[in-house]
Amino acid sequence: MGVMSVRSQSSEPSEAVHRAGFACFVGRPNAGKSTLTNALVGQKVAITSNRPQTTRHTVRGIVHRPDAQLILVDTPGLHKPRTLLGERLNDVVRTTWAEVDVIGFCLPADQKIGPGDRFIAKELAGIKKTPKVAIVTKTDLVDSKALAEQLIAIDQLGKELGIEWAEIVPVSAAGDKQVELLAELLIPLLPEGPALYPEGDLTDEPEQVMVAELIREAALEGVRDELPHSIAVVVEEMLPREDRPADKPLLDIHANVYIERPSQKGIIIGPKGKRLKEVGIKSRKHIEALLGTPVFLDLHVKVAKDWQRDPKQLRRLGF
């Protein structure tokens, strides 16, 4: 019988080592982090935008494989802080970096290594334990000579700052080139263990999206017949109020309710602004329950002319 069990072990994939863990991509704004996350997960998950600082929260994409589960944590961009919030975000970033199992440092192939990259690399050098993979993104934009030069420059940067790159990988998420390879390289760096999320999960829905949905529900209540679809809500920002004691935090949420035509404005706002006030009170309760923190909700109604038919508006409104 012993022979049987040995044979079943080698031929049964279920006996193979399963790995699961967290990776995060870091890099300057626009270094291709979100695009890479989406390419790996195979679905649009992170919020891609040319404006830095759009990913305020940890947006996770989850790559499910028979032998592994790779959970991508998207930290807000690290930048030279100009404000208290900036410093707070940077603290969040550093903690996240120290907690993940592997860090992918994204450097675009088409741009020379600049001060922004160095700033991040120096921070990375301070995090000793976590393995770091240098990922050269947007390789489809350069020829092989420029790519080779960038790879050498990254190798040099590591030597100079005392960073031991676990790998240096060129990828083009736009052309799906080597995205598979990247997954193959990241997975061995994860700890052994069972899957941490159920198979169907692709993302922890970004909080902003859920908050917007709650506001939209409250705004539609009672006026569904008059404005069934022509209402969109965009959460412009969610920021912890500065100078608050730690035990009395307050989250400022600024949101815009977009309608298609000026005539609809009155319906949403109501006589003397009464309806909008109710919408604010009702949705704030739900938001506080969702986020577990007191919220100051600042709502504005704006007209986005025929937004449902305008691709540019739709993109801005997050569709």
mmCIF file of N, CA and C in Angstrom, residues 29-140:
data_model
loop_
_atom_site.group_PDB
_atom_site.id
_atom_site.type_symbol
_atom_site.label_atom_id
_atom_site.label_comp_id
_atom_site.label_asym_id
_atom_site.label_seq_id
_atom_site.Cartn_x
_atom_site.Cartn_y
_atom_site.Cartn_z
ATOM 1 N N PRO A 29 3.633 58.223 -9.184
ATOM 2 C CA PRO A 29 2.330 58.274 -9.854
ATOM 3 C C PRO A 29 2.559 58.016 -11.341
ATOM 4 N N ASN A 30 1.655 57.251 -11.945
ATOM 5 C CA ASN A 30 1.781 57.017 -13.380
ATOM 6 C C ASN A 30 2.882 56.043 -13.760
ATOM 7 N N ALA A 31 3.421 55.306 -12.793
ATOM 8 C CA ALA A 31 4.471 54.331 -13.130
ATOM 9 C C ALA A 31 3.849 53.035 -13.651
ATOM 10 N N GLY A 32 2.517 52.986 -13.691
ATOM 11 C CA GLY A 32 1.847 51.805 -14.247
ATOM 12 C C GLY A 32 1.422 50.800 -13.197
ATOM 13 N N LYS A 33 1.287 51.233 -11.937
ATOM 14 C CA LYS A 33 0.962 50.288 -10.861
ATOM 15 C C LYS A 33 -0.445 49.708 -11.008
ATOM 16 N N SER A 34 -1.438 50.594 -11.197
ATOM 17 C CA SER A 34 -2.815 50.108 -11.276
ATOM 18 C C SER A 34 -3.039 49.268 -12.524
ATOM 19 N N THR A 35 -2.436 49.693 -13.624
ATOM 20 C CA THR A 35 -2.575 48.943 -14.879
ATOM 21 C C THR A 35 -2.045 47.525 -14.695
ATOM 22 N N LEU A 36 -0.946 47.425 -13.976
ATOM 23 C CA LEU A 36 -0.329 46.128 -13.729
ATOM 24 C C LEU A 36 -1.233 45.266 -12.844
ATOM 25 N N THR A 37 -1.796 45.892 -11.803
ATOM 26 C CA THR A 37 -2.731 45.180 -10.926
ATOM 27 C C THR A 37 -3.871 44.605 -11.755
ATOM 28 N N ASN A 38 -4.448 45.449 -12.615
ATOM 29 C CA ASN A 38 -5.578 45.000 -13.433
ATOM 30 C C ASN A 38 -5.183 43.877 -14.380
ATOM 31 N N ALA A 39 -3.987 43.971 -14.955
ATOM 32 C CA ALA A 39 -3.535 42.949 -15.903
ATOM 33 C C ALA A 39 -3.353 41.610 -15.182
ATOM 34 N N LEU A 40 -2.803 41.660 -13.984
ATOM 35 C CA LEU A 40 -2.572 40.425 -13.227
ATOM 36 C C LEU A 40 -3.876 39.773 -12.811
ATOM 37 N N VAL A 41 -4.815 40.596 -12.339
ATOM 38 C CA VAL A 41 -6.082 40.050 -11.857
ATOM 39 C C VAL A 41 -6.977 39.684 -13.042
ATOM 40 N N GLY A 42 -6.720 40.335 -14.179
ATOM 41 C CA GLY A 42 -7.506 40.029 -15.370
ATOM 42 C C GLY A 42 -8.821 40.765 -15.391
ATOM 43 N N GLN A 43 -9.003 41.708 -14.482
ATOM 44 C CA GLN A 43 -10.216 42.507 -14.460
ATOM 45 C C GLN A 43 -9.833 43.890 -13.993
ATOM 46 N N LYS A 44 -10.688 44.857 -14.318
ATOM 47 C CA LYS A 44 -10.385 46.208 -13.851
ATOM 48 C C LYS A 44 -10.711 46.298 -12.373
ATOM 49 N N VAL A 45 -9.719 46.526 -11.557
ATOM 50 C CA VAL A 45 -9.972 46.576 -10.127
ATOM 51 C C VAL A 45 -9.567 47.922 -9.555
ATOM 52 N N ALA A 46 -8.295 48.259 -9.664
ATOM 53 C CA ALA A 46 -7.830 49.509 -9.084
ATOM 54 C C ALA A 46 -8.367 50.675 -9.908
ATOM 55 N N ILE A 47 -8.380 51.845 -9.311
ATOM 56 C CA ILE A 47 -8.879 53.019 -10.006
ATOM 57 C C ILE A 47 -7.695 53.610 -10.755
ATOM 58 N N THR A 48 -7.691 53.533 -12.080
ATOM 59 C CA THR A 48 -6.550 54.099 -12.799
ATOM 60 C C THR A 48 -6.871 55.532 -13.141
ATOM 61 N N SER A 49 -5.913 56.394 -12.998
ATOM 62 C CA SER A 49 -6.128 57.801 -13.289
ATOM 63 C C SER A 49 -4.786 58.462 -13.458
ATOM 64 N N ASN A 50 -4.767 59.521 -14.241
ATOM 65 C CA ASN A 50 -3.503 60.219 -14.416
ATOM 66 C C ASN A 50 -3.253 61.169 -13.272
ATOM 67 N N ARG A 51 -4.289 61.386 -12.446
ATOM 68 C CA ARG A 51 -4.071 62.246 -11.286
ATOM 69 C C ARG A 51 -3.452 61.420 -10.190
ATOM 70 N N PRO A 52 -2.325 61.871 -9.628
ATOM 71 C CA PRO A 52 -1.779 61.135 -8.498
ATOM 72 C C PRO A 52 -2.787 61.137 -7.356
ATOM 73 N N GLN A 53 -2.615 60.218 -6.418
ATOM 74 C CA GLN A 53 -3.429 60.211 -5.203
ATOM 75 C C GLN A 53 -4.865 59.770 -5.415
ATOM 76 N N THR A 54 -5.164 59.044 -6.496
ATOM 77 C CA THR A 54 -6.554 58.593 -6.617
ATOM 78 C C THR A 54 -6.783 57.355 -5.782
ATOM 79 N N THR A 55 -5.758 56.552 -5.606
ATOM 80 C CA THR A 55 -5.957 55.340 -4.808
ATOM 81 C C THR A 55 -5.635 55.665 -3.364
ATOM 82 N N ARG A 56 -6.640 56.139 -2.637
ATOM 83 C CA ARG A 56 -6.413 56.544 -1.252
ATOM 84 C C ARG A 56 -6.423 55.341 -0.345
ATOM 85 N N HIS A 57 -7.135 54.325 -0.776
ATOM 86 C CA HIS A 57 -7.337 53.195 0.114
ATOM 87 C C HIS A 57 -6.669 51.975 -0.439
ATOM 88 N N THR A 58 -6.543 51.002 0.429
ATOM 89 C CA THR A 58 -5.978 49.750 0.015
ATOM 90 C C THR A 58 -6.990 49.056 -0.884
ATOM 91 N N VAL A 59 -6.745 49.048 -2.163
ATOM 92 C CA VAL A 59 -7.605 48.330 -3.094
ATOM 93 C C VAL A 59 -6.893 47.041 -3.398
ATOM 94 N N ARG A 60 -7.513 45.921 -3.129
ATOM 95 C CA ARG A 60 -6.817 44.679 -3.381
ATOM 96 C C ARG A 60 -7.341 44.006 -4.626
ATOM 97 N N GLY A 61 -6.434 43.510 -5.428
ATOM 98 C CA GLY A 61 -6.819 42.610 -6.506
ATOM 99 C C GLY A 61 -6.321 41.250 -6.072
ATOM 100 N N ILE A 62 -7.040 40.202 -6.425
ATOM 101 C CA ILE A 62 -6.639 38.876 -5.978
ATOM 102 C C ILE A 62 -6.409 37.970 -7.185
ATOM 103 N N VAL A 63 -5.208 37.418 -7.261
ATOM 104 C CA VAL A 63 -4.890 36.502 -8.352
ATOM 105 C C VAL A 63 -5.056 35.084 -7.816
ATOM 106 N N HIS A 64 -6.042 34.362 -8.357
ATOM 107 C CA HIS A 64 -6.284 32.987 -7.910
ATOM 108 C C HIS A 64 -5.567 32.022 -8.830
ATOM 109 N N ARG A 65 -4.781 31.130 -8.278
ATOM 110 C CA ARG A 65 -4.105 30.093 -9.061
ATOM 111 C C ARG A 65 -4.288 28.780 -8.320
ATOM 112 N N PRO A 66 -4.193 27.667 -9.045
ATOM 113 C CA PRO A 66 -4.323 26.384 -8.337
ATOM 114 C C PRO A 66 -3.275 26.254 -7.226
ATOM 115 N N ASP A 67 -2.079 26.773 -7.456
ATOM 116 C CA ASP A 67 -0.995 26.558 -6.490
ATOM 117 C C ASP A 67 -0.760 27.754 -5.585
ATOM 118 N N ALA A 68 -1.498 28.827 -5.791
ATOM 119 C CA ALA A 68 -1.184 30.026 -5.025
ATOM 120 C C ALA A 68 -2.298 31.041 -5.071
ATOM 121 N N GLN A 69 -2.251 31.941 -4.098
ATOM 122 C CA GLN A 69 -3.142 33.090 -4.126
ATOM 123 C C GLN A 69 -2.301 34.321 -3.828
ATOM 124 N N LEU A 70 -2.304 35.232 -4.794
ATOM 125 C CA LEU A 70 -1.503 36.442 -4.663
ATOM 126 C C LEU A 70 -2.470 37.596 -4.451
ATOM 127 N N ILE A 71 -2.345 38.273 -3.323
ATOM 128 C CA ILE A 71 -3.257 39.366 -3.014
ATOM 129 C C ILE A 71 -2.504 40.677 -3.194
ATOM 130 N N LEU A 72 -3.006 41.503 -4.090
ATOM 131 C CA LEU A 72 -2.312 42.751 -4.404
ATOM 132 C C LEU A 72 -2.899 43.881 -3.584
ATOM 133 N N VAL A 73 -2.044 44.532 -2.849
ATOM 134 C CA VAL A 73 -2.469 45.633 -2.010
ATOM 135 C C VAL A 73 -1.967 46.897 -2.672
ATOM 136 N N ASP A 74 -2.866 47.811 -2.928
ATOM 137 C CA ASP A 74 -2.471 49.038 -3.608
ATOM 138 C C ASP A 74 -2.348 50.142 -2.576
ATOM 139 N N THR A 75 -1.129 50.512 -2.220
ATOM 140 C CA THR A 75 -0.978 51.578 -1.228
ATOM 141 C C THR A 75 -1.097 52.915 -1.932
ATOM 142 N N PRO A 76 -1.485 53.958 -1.175
ATOM 143 C CA PRO A 76 -1.473 55.283 -1.789
ATOM 144 C C PRO A 76 -0.028 55.615 -2.169
ATOM 145 N N GLY A 77 0.169 56.476 -3.132
ATOM 146 C CA GLY A 77 1.525 56.788 -3.560
ATOM 147 C C GLY A 77 2.326 57.442 -2.443
ATOM 148 N N LEU A 78 3.580 57.087 -2.358
ATOM 149 C CA LEU A 78 4.444 57.750 -1.384
ATOM 150 C C LEU A 78 5.002 58.989 -2.061
ATOM 151 N N HIS A 79 4.951 60.102 -1.380
ATOM 152 C CA HIS A 79 5.452 61.334 -1.998
ATOM 153 C C HIS A 79 6.046 62.187 -0.906
ATOM 154 N N LYS A 80 6.783 63.201 -1.278
ATOM 155 C CA LYS A 80 7.334 64.104 -0.265
ATOM 156 C C LYS A 80 6.160 64.839 0.364
ATOM 157 N N PRO A 81 5.955 64.649 1.667
ATOM 158 C CA PRO A 81 4.733 65.210 2.263
ATOM 159 C C PRO A 81 4.769 66.728 2.332
ATOM 160 N N ARG A 82 3.686 67.357 1.882
ATOM 161 C CA ARG A 82 3.580 68.802 2.027
ATOM 162 C C ARG A 82 2.608 69.122 3.149
ATOM 163 N N THR A 83 1.818 68.135 3.535
ATOM 164 C CA THR A 83 0.786 68.403 4.543
ATOM 165 C C THR A 83 0.807 67.297 5.569
ATOM 166 N N LEU A 84 0.042 67.537 6.620
ATOM 167 C CA LEU A 84 -0.102 66.514 7.650
ATOM 168 C C LEU A 84 -0.709 65.257 7.045
ATOM 169 N N LEU A 85 -1.706 65.458 6.175
ATOM 170 C CA LEU A 85 -2.334 64.298 5.552
ATOM 171 C C LEU A 85 -1.295 63.520 4.753
ATOM 172 N N GLY A 86 -0.433 64.279 4.059
ATOM 173 C CA GLY A 86 0.625 63.636 3.285
ATOM 174 C C GLY A 86 1.492 62.768 4.171
ATOM 175 N N GLU A 87 1.837 63.292 5.338
ATOM 176 C CA GLU A 87 2.671 62.513 6.250
ATOM 177 C C GLU A 87 1.927 61.293 6.734
ATOM 178 N N ARG A 88 0.650 61.488 7.009
ATOM 179 C CA ARG A 88 -0.153 60.374 7.505
ATOM 180 C C ARG A 88 -0.234 59.275 6.441
ATOM 181 N N LEU A 89 -0.435 59.704 5.183
ATOM 182 C CA LEU A 89 -0.477 58.726 4.097
ATOM 183 C C LEU A 89 0.846 57.991 4.001
ATOM 184 N N ASN A 90 1.941 58.730 4.150
ATOM 185 C CA ASN A 90 3.253 58.093 4.065
ATOM 186 C C ASN A 90 3.455 57.065 5.170
ATOM 187 N N ASP A 91 2.918 57.358 6.372
ATOM 188 C CA ASP A 91 3.011 56.376 7.454
ATOM 189 C C ASP A 91 2.260 55.108 7.082
ATOM 190 N N VAL A 92 1.070 55.304 6.507
ATOM 191 C CA VAL A 92 0.261 54.169 6.066
ATOM 192 C C VAL A 92 1.072 53.338 5.076
ATOM 193 N N VAL A 93 1.744 54.036 4.168
ATOM 194 C CA VAL A 93 2.524 53.360 3.144
ATOM 195 C C VAL A 93 3.635 52.531 3.772
ATOM 196 N N ARG A 94 4.381 53.154 4.676
ATOM 197 C CA ARG A 94 5.512 52.432 5.279
ATOM 198 C C ARG A 94 5.045 51.212 6.046
ATOM 199 N N THR A 95 3.940 51.362 6.791
ATOM 200 C CA THR A 95 3.433 50.210 7.537
ATOM 201 C C THR A 95 3.043 49.109 6.569
ATOM 202 N N THR A 96 2.353 49.488 5.496
ATOM 203 C CA THR A 96 1.928 48.481 4.527
ATOM 204 C C THR A 96 3.138 47.754 3.946
ATOM 205 N N TRP A 97 4.153 48.523 3.570
ATOM 206 C CA TRP A 97 5.346 47.907 2.977
ATOM 207 C C TRP A 97 5.993 46.905 3.912
ATOM 208 N N ALA A 98 5.979 47.230 5.210
ATOM 209 C CA ALA A 98 6.640 46.336 6.155
ATOM 210 C C ALA A 98 5.798 45.079 6.381
ATOM 211 N N GLU A 99 4.503 45.163 6.066
ATOM 212 C CA GLU A 99 3.617 44.031 6.357
ATOM 213 C C GLU A 99 3.413 43.086 5.183
ATOM 214 N N VAL A 100 3.707 43.533 3.962
ATOM 215 C CA VAL A 100 3.461 42.645 2.822
ATOM 216 C C VAL A 100 4.592 41.625 2.679
ATOM 217 N N ASP A 101 4.374 40.617 1.841
ATOM 218 C CA ASP A 101 5.370 39.556 1.662
ATOM 219 C C ASP A 101 6.356 39.872 0.550
ATOM 220 N N VAL A 102 5.928 40.699 -0.388
ATOM 221 C CA VAL A 102 6.838 41.071 -1.472
ATOM 222 C C VAL A 102 6.442 42.446 -2.013
ATOM 223 N N ILE A 103 7.436 43.239 -2.369
ATOM 224 C CA ILE A 103 7.178 44.580 -2.913
ATOM 225 C C ILE A 103 7.652 44.629 -4.353
ATOM 226 N N GLY A 104 6.797 45.091 -5.237
ATOM 227 C CA GLY A 104 7.196 45.304 -6.630
ATOM 228 C C GLY A 104 7.386 46.793 -6.856
ATOM 229 N N PHE A 105 8.601 47.172 -7.223
ATOM 230 C CA PHE A 105 8.905 48.592 -7.448
ATOM 231 C C PHE A 105 8.793 48.863 -8.944
ATOM 232 N N CYS A 106 7.791 49.652 -9.334
ATOM 233 C CA CYS A 106 7.534 49.904 -10.756
ATOM 234 C C CYS A 106 8.304 51.112 -11.262
ATOM 235 N N LEU A 107 9.049 50.909 -12.329
ATOM 236 C CA LEU A 107 9.779 52.011 -12.966
ATOM 237 C C LEU A 107 9.460 51.963 -14.450
ATOM 238 N N PRO A 108 8.904 53.054 -15.003
ATOM 239 C CA PRO A 108 8.561 53.053 -16.419
ATOM 240 C C PRO A 108 9.812 52.983 -17.288
ATOM 241 N N ALA A 109 9.757 52.166 -18.347
ATOM 242 C CA ALA A 109 10.907 51.972 -19.231
ATOM 243 C C ALA A 109 11.242 53.243 -20.005
ATOM 244 N N ASP A 110 10.219 54.081 -20.222
ATOM 245 C CA ASP A 110 10.421 55.232 -21.107
ATOM 246 C C ASP A 110 10.875 56.496 -20.385
ATOM 247 N N GLN A 111 11.178 56.393 -19.084
ATOM 248 C CA GLN A 111 11.629 57.581 -18.356
ATOM 249 C C GLN A 111 12.872 57.255 -17.549
ATOM 250 N N LYS A 112 13.840 58.127 -17.609
ATOM 251 C CA LYS A 112 15.065 57.937 -16.818
ATOM 252 C C LYS A 112 14.716 57.928 -15.328
ATOM 253 N N ILE A 113 15.510 57.223 -14.547
ATOM 254 C CA ILE A 113 15.292 57.198 -13.104
ATOM 255 C C ILE A 113 15.475 58.621 -12.564
ATOM 256 N N GLY A 114 14.454 59.121 -11.877
ATOM 257 C CA GLY A 114 14.499 60.510 -11.418
ATOM 258 C C GLY A 114 14.477 60.598 -9.902
ATOM 259 N N PRO A 115 14.426 61.840 -9.381
ATOM 260 C CA PRO A 115 14.432 62.052 -7.932
ATOM 261 C C PRO A 115 13.266 61.358 -7.224
ATOM 262 N N GLY A 116 12.105 61.331 -7.883
ATOM 263 C CA GLY A 116 10.933 60.661 -7.287
ATOM 264 C C GLY A 116 11.197 59.179 -7.075
ATOM 265 N N ASP A 117 11.842 58.545 -8.063
ATOM 266 C CA ASP A 117 12.157 57.117 -7.956
ATOM 267 C C ASP A 117 13.176 56.879 -6.842
ATOM 268 N N ARG A 118 14.166 57.780 -6.789
ATOM 269 C CA ARG A 118 15.212 57.644 -5.761
ATOM 270 C C ARG A 118 14.626 57.766 -4.362
ATOM 271 N N PHE A 119 13.697 58.722 -4.230
ATOM 272 C CA PHE A 119 13.053 58.954 -2.930
ATOM 273 C C PHE A 119 12.389 57.654 -2.450
ATOM 274 N N ILE A 120 11.664 56.996 -3.356
ATOM 275 C CA ILE A 120 10.982 55.745 -2.996
ATOM 276 C C ILE A 120 12.001 54.640 -2.735
ATOM 277 N N ALA A 121 13.034 54.553 -3.599
ATOM 278 C CA ALA A 121 14.044 53.506 -3.454
ATOM 279 C C ALA A 121 14.745 53.611 -2.100
ATOM 280 N N LYS A 122 15.025 54.844 -1.669
ATOM 281 C CA LYS A 122 15.679 55.038 -0.362
ATOM 282 C C LYS A 122 14.791 54.500 0.755
ATOM 283 N N GLU A 123 13.487 54.794 0.648
ATOM 284 C CA GLU A 123 12.550 54.281 1.648
ATOM 285 C C GLU A 123 12.553 52.759 1.649
ATOM 286 N N LEU A 124 12.572 52.186 0.429
ATOM 287 C CA LEU A 124 12.558 50.725 0.302
ATOM 288 C C LEU A 124 13.806 50.118 0.930
ATOM 289 N N ALA A 125 14.926 50.797 0.754
ATOM 290 C CA ALA A 125 16.195 50.292 1.285
ATOM 291 C C ALA A 125 16.105 50.140 2.803
ATOM 292 N N GLY A 126 15.267 50.982 3.431
ATOM 293 C CA GLY A 126 15.119 50.927 4.884
ATOM 294 C C GLY A 126 14.283 49.753 5.357
ATOM 295 N N ILE A 127 13.544 49.120 4.435
ATOM 296 C CA ILE A 127 12.711 47.977 4.821
ATOM 297 C C ILE A 127 13.469 46.718 4.448
ATOM 298 N N LYS A 128 14.157 46.148 5.424
ATOM 299 C CA LYS A 128 15.147 45.121 5.113
ATOM 300 C C LYS A 128 14.548 43.759 4.764
ATOM 301 N N LYS A 129 13.579 43.326 5.560
ATOM 302 C CA LYS A 129 13.153 41.922 5.459
ATOM 303 C C LYS A 129 12.391 41.587 4.174
ATOM 304 N N THR A 130 11.582 42.528 3.699
ATOM 305 C CA THR A 130 10.676 42.215 2.587
ATOM 306 C C THR A 130 11.419 42.098 1.255
ATOM 307 N N PRO A 131 11.249 40.982 0.528
ATOM 308 C CA PRO A 131 11.888 40.869 -0.792
ATOM 309 C C PRO A 131 11.333 41.917 -1.757
ATOM 310 N N LYS A 132 12.218 42.439 -2.618
ATOM 311 C CA LYS A 132 11.820 43.490 -3.552
ATOM 312 C C LYS A 132 12.108 43.067 -4.984
ATOM 313 N N VAL A 133 11.109 43.242 -5.825
ATOM 314 C CA VAL A 133 11.249 42.932 -7.247
ATOM 315 C C VAL A 133 11.165 44.252 -8.005
ATOM 316 N N ALA A 134 12.145 44.532 -8.846
ATOM 317 C CA ALA A 134 12.077 45.742 -9.673
ATOM 318 C C ALA A 134 11.325 45.382 -10.952
ATOM 319 N N ILE A 135 10.270 46.139 -11.243
ATOM 320 C CA ILE A 135 9.445 45.848 -12.414
ATOM 321 C C ILE A 135 9.555 47.019 -13.386
ATOM 322 N N VAL A 136 10.081 46.742 -14.564
ATOM 323 C CA VAL A 136 10.175 47.792 -15.571
ATOM 324 C C VAL A 136 8.892 47.752 -16.395
ATOM 325 N N THR A 137 8.067 48.797 -16.254
ATOM 326 C CA THR A 137 6.765 48.816 -16.927
ATOM 327 C C THR A 137 6.852 49.559 -18.258
ATOM 328 N N LYS A 138 5.766 49.466 -19.025
ATOM 329 C CA LYS A 138 5.628 50.205 -20.290
ATOM 330 C C LYS A 138 6.773 49.899 -21.267
ATOM 331 N N THR A 139 7.211 48.645 -21.285
ATOM 332 C CA THR A 139 8.328 48.267 -22.160
ATOM 333 C C THR A 139 7.942 48.364 -23.636
ATOM 334 N N ASP A 140 6.625 48.377 -23.908
ATOM 335 C CA ASP A 140 6.188 48.482 -25.310
ATOM 336 C C ASP A 140 6.510 49.861 -25.887
#
